[in-house]
Amino acid sequence: MDRINSKNVKAWNAEYMFHPFASPDATAKEKPLIIEEGRGAVVYDIDGKDYIDGQGGLWNVNAGHGRKEIIAAIEAQLHKLQYYSLFGGTTHARAIELSKLLVELTGQEGMTQAFFATGGSEAIEGAIKLARQYWKLAGKPERTKFISLQRAYHGVAMGGLSANGTPAFRAMFEPLMPGFIRTETPYVYRNPFTEDPAELAQICAMLLDRAIEDQSPGTVAAFIAEPIQGAGGLIVPPAEFWPLVRKVCDKHGILLIADEVVTGFGRTGSLFGSRLWGVAPDIMVFAKGINSGYVPLGATMFNARIEQAFRNNPDAWFMHGNTYLAHPLACAAALANLDIVVKEDLAGNAASVGGYFLERLRALQDRQPHVGDVRGKGLMIGVELVADRKSKAPFESSDGFGKAVANRCRDNGVLVRNIYDTFIISPPLVLILHPPPLLRAPSPMLRTGEG
Ligand SMILES: Cc1ncc(COP(=O)(O)O)c(C=O)c1O
């Protein structure tokens, strides 16, 4: 088989491979960056050039690249049992161990059960199905609707896609599922209501309440949201928002689903995003940081309220699941990964390193006229660039300003992801705490920290 090299890469990539969230023309025009190796918070491209992984893969590599403990756990599992099914009365030890550990870790949030998936989108579908079945079992089958936030991102499968709050993600796949309604997100930097975060939280909670009333509360199954919105532009809600949301959900008896696919396992400086806001949801959805991307895995967890509806009822079958959920290699990786997350207090490291980043970025805001807003929690940070800071006017999308800045960062040895003109800084949570043993002598940029 022909091996790829830096000369044939551009042509092969454009010719054979269809990329996610991209147009084939753009892929053909732009030379892709081929990542070949990684250690800690540093990755290397096919030519051996090093980069600080400011993206953390796709905000999932919480414990860092090349962690020997995780690799050893996967290898040991591979030698023992590469696959067995959880269907029809069989299971395997790593899935059982992991479900127990997850229930223990989420004890404060009241989760009692774990159901596995192969990634975030699928775990979201599990949450949607669980919520609908819960209401059928509870004798209220007309409660089928879901309310989500504008700018929400809940993955690419049809249920999560229908809850997504960014029109560009949905438009080409319509019609979506019926019964999905969106309400206003508490975006402090850009909203038509107020500059006061606490007041904005009240307003958005009131609008959620009104949206539920408008649908007729007896038809609503659940409200679903990310504790901090990610792909929709990194929107940190005011601290008052989630507790108010819990109250509104309780008032109408509806379930609260926290999509913790990004916020789970330390990224926000707290072990979970829900914990950051002091809220116990009914369902928590995990993926990404659950095993730092070593093998795909997702999990949908739920509390006793939902569990009880399924117990003592021989007809309560959850008719959902697929071949690779709780893959033994993924579960083994998760067990080793979560051990690192807890023992090395990666949430604590994210809080302190993230706090430093926020401070330095805010200082930059004073000097740099195009830095409109700096926001974040832990190592989940967004920097919104604007054409004019005073009016907050964005750049014309045709300017490609965000892309140009991202490219400049890449040229200087730092990978950061831009969603239009908002930059997402989400490195592995081991950044700085554990300077990784580098594969090769670092480039001058990494050595001096210039640029
Ligand atoms: C909040 C959130 N939910 C769900 C998903 C979907 O996860 P996956 O890409 O693993 O399907 C993502 C992916 O980025 C996400 O950010």
Tab-separated table of C-alpha atoms and ligand atoms in Angstrom:
chain	number	residue	atom	x	y	z
A	1	MET	CA	0.000	0.000	0.000
A	2	ASP	CA	1.241	3.501	-0.828
A	3	ARG	CA	2.121	5.464	2.318
A	4	ILE	CA	1.152	9.061	2.721
A	5	ASN	CA	3.819	11.746	2.723
A	6	SER	CA	3.787	15.512	2.806
A	7	LYS	CA	3.892	15.663	-0.997
A	8	ASN	CA	0.967	13.442	-1.946
A	9	VAL	CA	-1.178	14.356	1.056
A	10	LYS	CA	-3.046	17.292	-0.424
A	11	ALA	CA	-4.062	15.435	-3.563
A	12	TRP	CA	-5.102	12.239	-1.775
A	13	ASN	CA	-7.039	14.108	0.839
A	14	ALA	CA	-9.031	16.031	-1.745
A	15	GLU	CA	-9.500	13.017	-3.981
A	16	TYR	CA	-10.573	10.278	-1.580
A	17	MET	CA	-11.836	11.675	1.645
A	18	PHE	CA	-15.069	13.472	2.487
A	19	HIS	CA	-14.502	15.595	5.591
A	20	PRO	CA	-16.986	16.383	8.377
A	21	PHE	CA	-18.410	19.903	8.608
A	22	ALA	CA	-16.545	20.907	5.425
A	23	SER	CA	-17.065	21.427	1.720
A	24	PRO	CA	-15.026	19.298	-0.685
A	25	ASP	CA	-13.880	22.472	-2.475
A	26	ALA	CA	-12.454	23.922	0.746
A	27	THR	CA	-10.745	20.613	1.507
A	28	ALA	CA	-9.195	20.601	-1.946
A	29	LYS	CA	-7.924	24.160	-1.535
A	30	GLU	CA	-6.483	23.951	1.981
A	31	LYS	CA	-3.621	21.676	2.803
A	32	PRO	CA	-4.838	19.577	5.726
A	33	LEU	CA	-2.762	19.177	8.820
A	34	ILE	CA	-1.977	15.513	9.305
A	35	ILE	CA	-1.344	14.711	12.948
A	36	GLU	CA	0.832	11.666	13.417
A	37	GLU	CA	1.815	11.505	17.095
A	38	GLY	CA	0.982	13.026	20.438
A	39	ARG	CA	2.376	13.311	23.967
A	40	GLY	CA	0.604	15.077	26.799
A	41	ALA	CA	-0.595	18.421	25.468
A	42	VAL	CA	1.658	18.364	22.389
A	43	VAL	CA	1.011	16.812	18.968
A	44	TYR	CA	3.294	16.317	15.965
A	45	ASP	CA	2.400	16.553	12.301
A	46	ILE	CA	3.525	14.272	9.502
A	47	ASP	CA	6.659	16.361	9.021
A	48	GLY	CA	7.588	16.170	12.713
A	49	LYS	CA	6.615	19.772	13.531
A	50	ASP	CA	5.256	20.157	17.087
A	51	TYR	CA	2.129	22.017	18.154
A	52	ILE	CA	0.544	22.809	21.497
A	53	ASP	CA	-2.802	21.058	21.209
A	54	GLY	CA	-4.978	23.998	22.190
A	55	GLN	CA	-8.004	22.070	20.932
A	56	GLY	CA	-7.439	18.990	23.088
A	57	GLY	CA	-8.266	16.894	20.001
A	58	LEU	CA	-11.917	17.902	19.812
A	59	TRP	CA	-12.147	18.955	23.474
A	60	ASN	CA	-11.980	15.346	24.482
A	61	VAL	CA	-8.332	14.517	25.254
A	62	ASN	CA	-8.595	15.507	28.922
A	63	ALA	CA	-5.828	13.237	30.279
A	64	GLY	CA	-3.486	14.050	27.403
A	65	HIS	CA	-2.056	12.136	24.458
A	66	GLY	CA	0.025	8.989	24.774
A	67	ARG	CA	-0.815	8.222	28.412
A	68	LYS	CA	0.952	4.957	29.188
A	69	GLU	CA	-1.575	3.922	31.865
A	70	ILE	CA	-4.474	4.118	29.400
A	71	ILE	CA	-2.561	2.401	26.611
A	72	ALA	CA	-1.566	-0.413	28.990
A	73	ALA	CA	-5.183	-0.870	30.125
A	74	ILE	CA	-6.382	-1.093	26.506
A	75	GLU	CA	-3.616	-3.530	25.617
A	76	ALA	CA	-4.299	-5.766	28.608
A	77	GLN	CA	-8.000	-5.843	27.727
A	78	LEU	CA	-7.221	-6.566	24.085
A	79	HIS	CA	-5.237	-9.658	25.063
A	80	LYS	CA	-8.048	-10.844	27.328
A	81	LEU	CA	-11.260	-10.111	25.432
A	82	GLN	CA	-11.617	-7.754	22.493
A	83	TYR	CA	-15.405	-7.853	22.331
A	84	TYR	CA	-18.495	-9.200	23.917
A	85	SER	CA	-22.106	-8.151	23.683
A	86	LEU	CA	-24.365	-6.656	26.341
A	87	PHE	CA	-27.445	-8.034	24.611
A	88	GLY	CA	-29.525	-11.078	25.565
A	89	GLY	CA	-28.254	-11.579	29.092
A	90	THR	CA	-24.485	-11.338	28.539
A	91	THR	CA	-22.117	-8.571	29.528
A	92	HIS	CA	-18.454	-8.122	30.442
A	93	ALA	CA	-16.496	-7.093	33.517
A	94	ARG	CA	-15.153	-3.720	32.333
A	95	ALA	CA	-18.661	-2.426	31.526
A	96	ILE	CA	-19.870	-3.457	34.982
A	97	GLU	CA	-16.875	-1.871	36.727
A	98	LEU	CA	-17.284	1.311	34.737
A	99	SER	CA	-21.013	1.653	35.417
A	100	LYS	CA	-20.337	1.319	39.167
A	101	LEU	CA	-17.551	3.912	39.020
A	102	LEU	CA	-19.707	6.360	37.045
A	103	VAL	CA	-22.568	6.027	39.518
A	104	GLU	CA	-20.128	6.670	42.369
A	105	LEU	CA	-18.608	9.713	40.647
A	106	THR	CA	-22.032	11.234	39.967
A	107	GLY	CA	-23.386	10.427	43.449
A	108	GLN	CA	-23.747	14.107	44.273
A	109	GLU	CA	-25.964	14.552	41.208
A	110	GLY	CA	-28.025	11.493	42.186
A	111	MET	CA	-27.339	9.308	39.148
A	112	THR	CA	-28.089	5.632	39.825
A	113	GLN	CA	-27.763	3.943	36.412
A	114	ALA	CA	-25.418	4.073	33.407
A	115	PHE	CA	-26.415	3.126	29.866
A	116	PHE	CA	-23.610	3.085	27.307
A	117	ALA	CA	-23.188	4.308	23.725
A	118	THR	CA	-20.347	4.701	21.243
A	119	GLY	CA	-20.149	8.486	21.391
A	120	GLY	CA	-21.909	11.728	22.254
A	121	SER	CA	-24.562	11.879	19.544
A	122	GLU	CA	-25.682	8.359	20.255
A	123	ALA	CA	-25.743	8.945	24.014
A	124	ILE	CA	-28.001	11.949	23.367
A	125	GLU	CA	-30.383	9.732	21.390
A	126	GLY	CA	-30.396	7.380	24.390
A	127	ALA	CA	-31.384	10.300	26.631
A	128	ILE	CA	-34.204	11.347	24.305
A	129	LYS	CA	-35.577	7.802	24.133
A	130	LEU	CA	-35.260	7.306	27.896
A	131	ALA	CA	-37.183	10.523	28.540
A	132	ARG	CA	-39.998	9.550	26.170
A	133	GLN	CA	-40.251	6.038	27.585
A	134	TYR	CA	-40.161	7.370	31.148
A	135	TRP	CA	-43.326	9.347	30.516
A	136	LYS	CA	-45.035	6.409	28.822
A	137	LEU	CA	-44.235	4.232	31.837
A	138	ALA	CA	-45.399	7.027	34.155
A	139	GLY	CA	-48.810	6.961	32.462
A	140	LYS	CA	-48.378	10.282	30.636
A	141	PRO	CA	-47.651	9.233	27.040
A	142	GLU	CA	-48.595	12.669	25.705
A	143	ARG	CA	-45.421	14.150	27.252
A	144	THR	CA	-43.192	13.838	24.194
A	145	LYS	CA	-41.721	17.288	23.439
A	146	PHE	CA	-38.226	18.607	24.092
A	147	ILE	CA	-37.197	22.188	24.719
A	148	SER	CA	-33.610	23.258	24.083
A	149	LEU	CA	-31.633	26.497	23.836
A	150	GLN	CA	-30.729	28.594	20.836
A	151	ARG	CA	-27.100	27.912	19.872
A	152	ALA	CA	-27.251	24.497	21.569
A	153	TYR	CA	-25.218	21.624	20.135
A	154	HIS	CA	-26.425	18.107	20.846
A	155	GLY	CA	-24.721	16.137	18.082
A	156	VAL	CA	-25.582	14.912	14.635
A	157	ALA	CA	-28.139	12.127	15.014
A	158	MET	CA	-31.712	13.067	14.162
A	159	GLY	CA	-32.953	13.662	17.728
A	160	GLY	CA	-29.992	15.738	18.895
A	161	LEU	CA	-29.906	17.516	15.538
A	162	SER	CA	-33.548	18.514	16.005
A	163	ALA	CA	-32.604	20.075	19.362
A	164	ASN	CA	-29.586	21.934	17.923
A	165	GLY	CA	-29.810	25.691	18.087
A	166	THR	CA	-27.591	26.728	15.178
A	167	PRO	CA	-29.590	26.906	11.940
A	168	ALA	CA	-26.540	26.172	9.748
A	169	PHE	CA	-26.160	22.746	11.368
A	170	ARG	CA	-29.799	21.839	10.712
A	171	ALA	CA	-30.780	23.480	7.451
A	172	MET	CA	-29.619	20.857	4.949
A	173	PHE	CA	-31.232	17.962	6.796
A	174	GLU	CA	-34.735	19.275	7.308
A	175	PRO	CA	-37.438	18.272	7.938
A	176	LEU	CA	-36.319	17.515	11.470
A	177	MET	CA	-38.186	15.585	14.142
A	178	PRO	CA	-41.424	17.218	15.264
A	179	GLY	CA	-41.842	18.267	18.882
A	180	PHE	CA	-38.523	20.086	19.357
A	181	ILE	CA	-38.775	23.698	20.479
A	182	ARG	CA	-36.035	26.237	21.225
A	183	THR	CA	-35.913	29.099	23.674
A	184	GLU	CA	-33.537	32.010	24.322
A	185	THR	CA	-30.014	31.253	25.527
A	186	PRO	CA	-28.441	33.443	28.249
A	187	TYR	CA	-25.677	34.915	26.089
A	188	VAL	CA	-24.394	37.772	28.214
A	189	TYR	CA	-22.237	39.384	25.507
A	190	ARG	CA	-24.981	39.480	22.879
A	191	ASN	CA	-28.630	39.659	23.853
A	192	PRO	CA	-31.405	42.168	23.303
A	193	PHE	CA	-32.376	42.398	27.005
A	194	THR	CA	-29.738	43.454	29.493
A	195	GLU	CA	-26.045	43.607	30.354
A	196	ASP	CA	-26.700	42.370	33.888
A	197	PRO	CA	-25.988	38.604	34.014
A	198	ALA	CA	-28.275	37.905	36.984
A	199	GLU	CA	-31.141	39.733	35.292
A	200	LEU	CA	-30.480	37.864	32.041
A	201	ALA	CA	-30.667	34.558	33.914
A	202	GLN	CA	-34.082	35.572	35.284
A	203	ILE	CA	-35.307	36.626	31.853
A	204	CYS	CA	-34.150	33.443	30.108
A	205	ALA	CA	-35.627	31.243	32.857
A	206	MET	CA	-38.890	33.175	32.500
A	207	LEU	CA	-38.816	32.649	28.724
A	208	LEU	CA	-38.293	28.915	29.274
A	209	ASP	CA	-41.270	28.921	31.618
A	210	ARG	CA	-43.353	30.697	28.973
A	211	ALA	CA	-42.225	28.298	26.244
A	212	ILE	CA	-43.380	25.377	28.402
A	213	GLU	CA	-46.702	27.108	29.103
A	214	ASP	CA	-47.076	27.844	25.416
A	215	GLN	CA	-46.651	24.169	24.508
A	216	SER	CA	-48.941	23.130	27.378
A	217	PRO	CA	-46.806	21.637	30.168
A	218	GLY	CA	-48.559	18.265	29.927
A	219	THR	CA	-47.005	17.722	26.479
A	220	VAL	CA	-43.374	18.462	27.423
A	221	ALA	CA	-41.020	15.573	28.274
A	222	ALA	CA	-37.767	17.378	29.052
A	223	PHE	CA	-35.556	20.413	28.796
A	224	ILE	CA	-32.080	19.646	27.433
A	225	ALA	CA	-29.019	21.916	27.600
A	226	GLU	CA	-25.237	22.003	27.927
A	227	PRO	CA	-24.033	23.377	31.304
A	228	ILE	CA	-21.753	25.606	29.206
A	229	GLN	CA	-22.619	25.823	25.524
A	230	GLY	CA	-19.739	24.653	23.382
A	231	ALA	CA	-19.966	24.397	19.612
A	232	GLY	CA	-22.608	27.145	19.472
A	233	GLY	CA	-19.940	29.703	20.424
A	234	LEU	CA	-18.805	28.921	23.969
A	235	ILE	CA	-21.526	30.588	25.997
A	236	VAL	CA	-21.147	30.556	29.768
A	237	PRO	CA	-24.521	31.126	31.425
A	238	PRO	CA	-24.791	33.383	34.469
A	239	ALA	CA	-24.395	31.373	37.703
A	240	GLU	CA	-28.083	31.869	38.519
A	241	PHE	CA	-29.365	30.292	35.295
A	242	TRP	CA	-29.160	26.537	35.939
A	243	PRO	CA	-30.643	26.660	39.452
A	244	LEU	CA	-33.539	28.674	38.002
A	245	VAL	CA	-33.915	26.155	35.170
A	246	ARG	CA	-34.149	23.319	37.700
A	247	LYS	CA	-36.932	25.240	39.475
A	248	VAL	CA	-38.865	25.816	36.241
A	249	CYS	CA	-38.545	22.127	35.301
A	250	ASP	CA	-39.766	21.103	38.764
A	251	LYS	CA	-42.676	23.521	38.597
A	252	HIS	CA	-43.917	21.738	35.472
A	253	GLY	CA	-42.690	18.269	36.446
A	254	ILE	CA	-40.476	17.984	33.357
A	255	LEU	CA	-37.133	16.174	33.194
A	256	LEU	CA	-33.852	18.075	33.072
A	257	ILE	CA	-31.204	16.609	30.755
A	258	ALA	CA	-27.635	17.921	31.100
A	259	ASP	CA	-25.572	17.343	27.952
A	260	GLU	CA	-22.151	16.962	29.601
A	261	VAL	CA	-20.433	15.600	26.502
A	262	VAL	CA	-17.856	18.422	26.680
A	263	THR	CA	-18.264	19.641	30.268
A	264	GLY	CA	-17.934	16.189	31.857
A	265	PHE	CA	-14.809	15.020	33.699
A	266	GLY	CA	-13.008	18.163	34.685
A	267	ARG	CA	-13.002	20.482	31.689
A	268	THR	CA	-14.834	23.355	33.390
A	269	GLY	CA	-12.704	23.219	36.541
A	270	SER	CA	-15.393	21.158	38.248
A	271	LEU	CA	-15.768	17.394	37.770
A	272	PHE	CA	-19.097	18.036	36.024
A	273	GLY	CA	-20.707	21.122	34.540
A	274	SER	CA	-23.874	20.452	36.548
A	275	ARG	CA	-21.770	20.492	39.729
A	276	LEU	CA	-20.314	23.838	38.707
A	277	TRP	CA	-23.845	25.255	38.893
A	278	GLY	CA	-24.910	23.174	41.915
A	279	VAL	CA	-27.704	21.417	40.053
A	280	ALA	CA	-28.783	17.769	39.979
A	281	PRO	CA	-30.270	16.902	36.562
A	282	ASP	CA	-32.422	13.824	35.914
A	283	ILE	CA	-30.227	12.632	33.036
A	284	MET	CA	-26.530	13.325	32.380
A	285	VAL	CA	-24.978	12.586	29.002
A	286	PHE	CA	-21.248	11.866	28.692
A	287	ALA	CA	-18.713	11.051	25.954
A	288	LYS	CA	-15.397	12.706	24.956
A	289	GLY	CA	-13.520	13.171	28.287
A	290	ILE	CA	-14.936	9.910	29.637
A	291	ASN	CA	-11.854	8.210	28.194
A	292	SER	CA	-9.976	11.078	26.549
A	293	GLY	CA	-10.619	9.766	23.049
A	294	TYR	CA	-8.593	6.559	23.262
A	295	VAL	CA	-11.554	4.451	22.039
A	296	PRO	CA	-15.029	5.855	21.226
A	297	LEU	CA	-17.492	5.741	24.141
A	298	GLY	CA	-20.566	7.540	25.417
A	299	ALA	CA	-22.839	7.119	28.423
A	300	THR	CA	-26.351	8.209	29.361
A	301	MET	CA	-26.847	8.273	33.117
A	302	PHE	CA	-30.091	8.733	34.978
A	303	ASN	CA	-31.456	9.055	38.479
A	304	ALA	CA	-33.759	7.007	40.710
A	305	ARG	CA	-36.855	8.804	39.431
A	306	ILE	CA	-36.321	7.315	35.968
A	307	GLU	CA	-34.902	4.030	37.215
A	308	GLN	CA	-37.954	3.403	39.402
A	309	ALA	CA	-40.293	3.785	36.419
A	310	PHE	CA	-38.509	0.831	34.788
A	311	ARG	CA	-38.265	-1.332	37.929
A	312	ASN	CA	-40.934	-3.849	38.978
A	313	ASN	CA	-42.466	-3.747	35.536
A	314	PRO	CA	-41.828	-6.822	33.373
A	315	ASP	CA	-43.049	-4.914	30.292
A	316	ALA	CA	-40.587	-2.021	30.726
A	317	TRP	CA	-38.011	-3.066	28.120
A	318	PHE	CA	-35.667	-0.338	26.904
A	319	MET	CA	-35.643	-1.349	23.227
A	320	HIS	CA	-32.476	0.515	22.331
A	321	GLY	CA	-28.782	-0.326	22.033
A	322	ASN	CA	-26.224	-1.252	19.406
A	323	THR	CA	-23.387	-3.687	18.803
A	324	TYR	CA	-20.503	-1.563	20.001
A	325	LEU	CA	-21.943	0.170	23.054
A	326	ALA	CA	-19.671	-0.344	26.076
A	327	HIS	CA	-16.913	-1.812	23.905
A	328	PRO	CA	-14.480	-3.560	26.286
A	329	LEU	CA	-11.493	-1.546	25.013
A	330	ALA	CA	-13.408	1.713	25.476
A	331	CYS	CA	-14.467	0.746	29.008
A	332	ALA	CA	-10.922	-0.329	29.946
A	333	ALA	CA	-9.656	3.020	28.623
A	334	ALA	CA	-12.331	4.876	30.598
A	335	LEU	CA	-11.424	3.122	33.859
A	336	ALA	CA	-7.746	4.040	33.462
A	337	ASN	CA	-8.621	7.556	32.280
A	338	LEU	CA	-10.992	8.303	35.167
A	339	ASP	CA	-8.389	7.069	37.597
A	340	ILE	CA	-6.051	9.751	36.200
A	341	VAL	CA	-8.773	12.412	36.182
A	342	VAL	CA	-9.470	11.847	39.876
A	343	LYS	CA	-5.957	11.091	41.194
A	344	GLU	CA	-4.301	13.965	39.356
A	345	ASP	CA	-7.187	16.315	40.124
A	346	LEU	CA	-7.453	17.393	36.506
A	347	ALA	CA	-10.500	19.503	37.370
A	348	GLY	CA	-8.368	21.445	39.854
A	349	ASN	CA	-5.613	21.871	37.286
A	350	ALA	CA	-8.157	23.046	34.687
A	351	ALA	CA	-9.436	25.619	37.191
A	352	SER	CA	-6.001	27.038	37.988
A	353	VAL	CA	-4.485	26.918	34.480
A	354	GLY	CA	-7.769	28.141	32.983
A	355	GLY	CA	-7.893	30.985	35.506
A	356	TYR	CA	-4.406	32.049	34.424
A	357	PHE	CA	-5.412	31.926	30.744
A	358	LEU	CA	-8.520	34.010	31.364
A	359	GLU	CA	-6.527	36.623	33.245
A	360	ARG	CA	-3.916	36.890	30.474
A	361	LEU	CA	-6.508	36.917	27.696
A	362	ARG	CA	-8.461	39.665	29.446
A	363	ALA	CA	-5.276	41.714	29.664
A	364	LEU	CA	-4.887	41.188	25.909
A	365	GLN	CA	-8.424	42.457	25.454
A	366	ASP	CA	-7.308	45.878	26.706
A	367	ARG	CA	-4.532	46.062	24.104
A	368	GLN	CA	-6.187	44.414	21.145
A	369	PRO	CA	-9.089	46.230	19.451
A	370	HIS	CA	-10.472	43.060	17.840
A	371	VAL	CA	-10.836	41.031	21.043
A	372	GLY	CA	-14.528	41.571	21.754
A	373	ASP	CA	-15.164	39.123	24.570
A	374	VAL	CA	-13.187	36.629	26.637
A	375	ARG	CA	-15.247	34.042	28.522
A	376	GLY	CA	-14.919	30.594	29.969
A	377	LYS	CA	-14.612	28.276	32.931
A	378	GLY	CA	-11.616	26.050	33.560
A	379	LEU	CA	-10.048	24.976	30.276
A	380	MET	CA	-13.174	25.688	28.260
A	381	ILE	CA	-12.452	29.188	27.024
A	382	GLY	CA	-13.821	31.279	24.168
A	383	VAL	CA	-12.394	34.429	22.637
A	384	GLU	CA	-14.813	36.275	20.374
A	385	LEU	CA	-13.143	38.497	17.801
A	386	VAL	CA	-15.086	41.443	16.420
A	387	ALA	CA	-14.550	44.042	13.693
A	388	ASP	CA	-15.422	46.827	16.114
A	389	ARG	CA	-15.255	46.378	19.862
A	390	LYS	CA	-17.476	49.322	20.727
A	391	SER	CA	-20.429	48.309	18.568
A	392	LYS	CA	-19.590	44.582	18.837
A	393	ALA	CA	-20.009	44.431	15.048
A	394	PRO	CA	-18.786	41.064	13.786
A	395	PHE	CA	-16.507	40.640	10.808
A	396	GLU	CA	-18.135	39.858	7.475
A	397	SER	CA	-18.036	36.083	7.182
A	398	SER	CA	-16.550	36.529	3.700
A	399	ASP	CA	-13.514	38.162	5.380
A	400	GLY	CA	-12.519	34.776	6.797
A	401	PHE	CA	-10.869	36.624	9.681
A	402	GLY	CA	-11.245	33.819	12.223
A	403	LYS	CA	-9.808	31.306	9.801
A	404	ALA	CA	-6.839	33.582	9.057
A	405	VAL	CA	-6.076	33.949	12.776
A	406	ALA	CA	-6.379	30.183	13.293
A	407	ASN	CA	-3.962	29.614	10.411
A	408	ARG	CA	-1.486	32.091	11.894
A	409	CYS	CA	-1.670	30.266	15.233
A	410	ARG	CA	-1.057	26.981	13.435
A	411	ASP	CA	1.969	28.419	11.637
A	412	ASN	CA	3.285	29.465	15.061
A	413	GLY	CA	2.828	26.009	16.565
A	414	VAL	CA	-0.491	26.322	18.397
A	415	LEU	CA	-3.704	24.576	17.351
A	416	VAL	CA	-6.854	26.478	18.256
A	417	ARG	CA	-10.248	25.882	16.786
A	418	ASN	CA	-12.288	28.745	15.437
A	419	ILE	CA	-16.045	28.570	15.146
A	420	TYR	CA	-16.473	31.488	12.789
A	421	ASP	CA	-14.770	34.308	14.748
A	422	THR	CA	-14.940	32.709	18.197
A	423	PHE	CA	-11.808	30.878	19.254
A	424	ILE	CA	-12.108	27.833	21.412
A	425	ILE	CA	-9.247	27.145	23.788
A	426	SER	CA	-9.684	23.644	25.218
A	427	PRO	CA	-6.289	21.966	25.661
A	428	PRO	CA	-5.737	18.670	27.486
A	429	LEU	CA	-6.299	19.231	31.201
A	430	VAL	CA	-2.750	18.075	31.945
A	431	LEU	CA	-1.362	21.237	30.409
A	432	ILE	CA	1.493	22.667	32.541
A	433	LEU	CA	0.769	20.407	35.528
A	434	HIS	CA	2.615	17.580	33.805
A	435	PRO	CA	5.065	18.821	31.174
A	436	PRO	CA	5.035	15.812	28.883
A	437	PRO	CA	8.136	13.882	27.900
A	438	LEU	CA	8.458	15.198	24.367
A	439	LEU	CA	9.185	12.877	21.492
A	440	ARG	CA	11.852	15.143	20.096
A	441	ALA	CA	13.597	18.342	21.100
A	442	PRO	CA	10.919	21.028	20.932
A	443	SER	CA	10.859	23.597	18.173
A	444	PRO	CA	12.204	27.058	19.053
A	445	MET	CA	8.659	28.368	19.488
A	446	LEU	CA	7.829	25.784	22.159
A	447	ARG	CA	11.209	26.242	23.854
A	448	THR	CA	10.909	29.965	24.264
A	449	GLY	CA	7.140	30.279	24.470
A	450	GLU	CA	7.301	33.102	21.901
A	451	GLY	CA	4.565	33.904	19.452
B	1	LIG	C1	-22.393	19.176	23.822
B	1	LIG	C2	-22.236	18.099	22.801
B	1	LIG	N1	-23.168	17.127	22.718
B	1	LIG	C3	-23.052	16.121	21.843
B	1	LIG	C4	-21.993	16.057	20.974
B	1	LIG	C5	-21.887	14.929	20.000
B	1	LIG	O1	-20.852	14.078	20.354
B	1	LIG	P1	-20.141	13.162	19.252
B	1	LIG	O2	-19.417	14.088	18.322
B	1	LIG	O3	-19.248	12.262	20.051
B	1	LIG	O4	-21.217	12.393	18.560
B	1	LIG	C6	-21.006	17.042	21.021
B	1	LIG	C7	-19.847	17.005	20.112
B	1	LIG	O5	-19.036	17.898	20.056
B	1	LIG	C8	-21.136	18.096	21.945
B	1	LIG	O6	-20.244	19.102	21.992
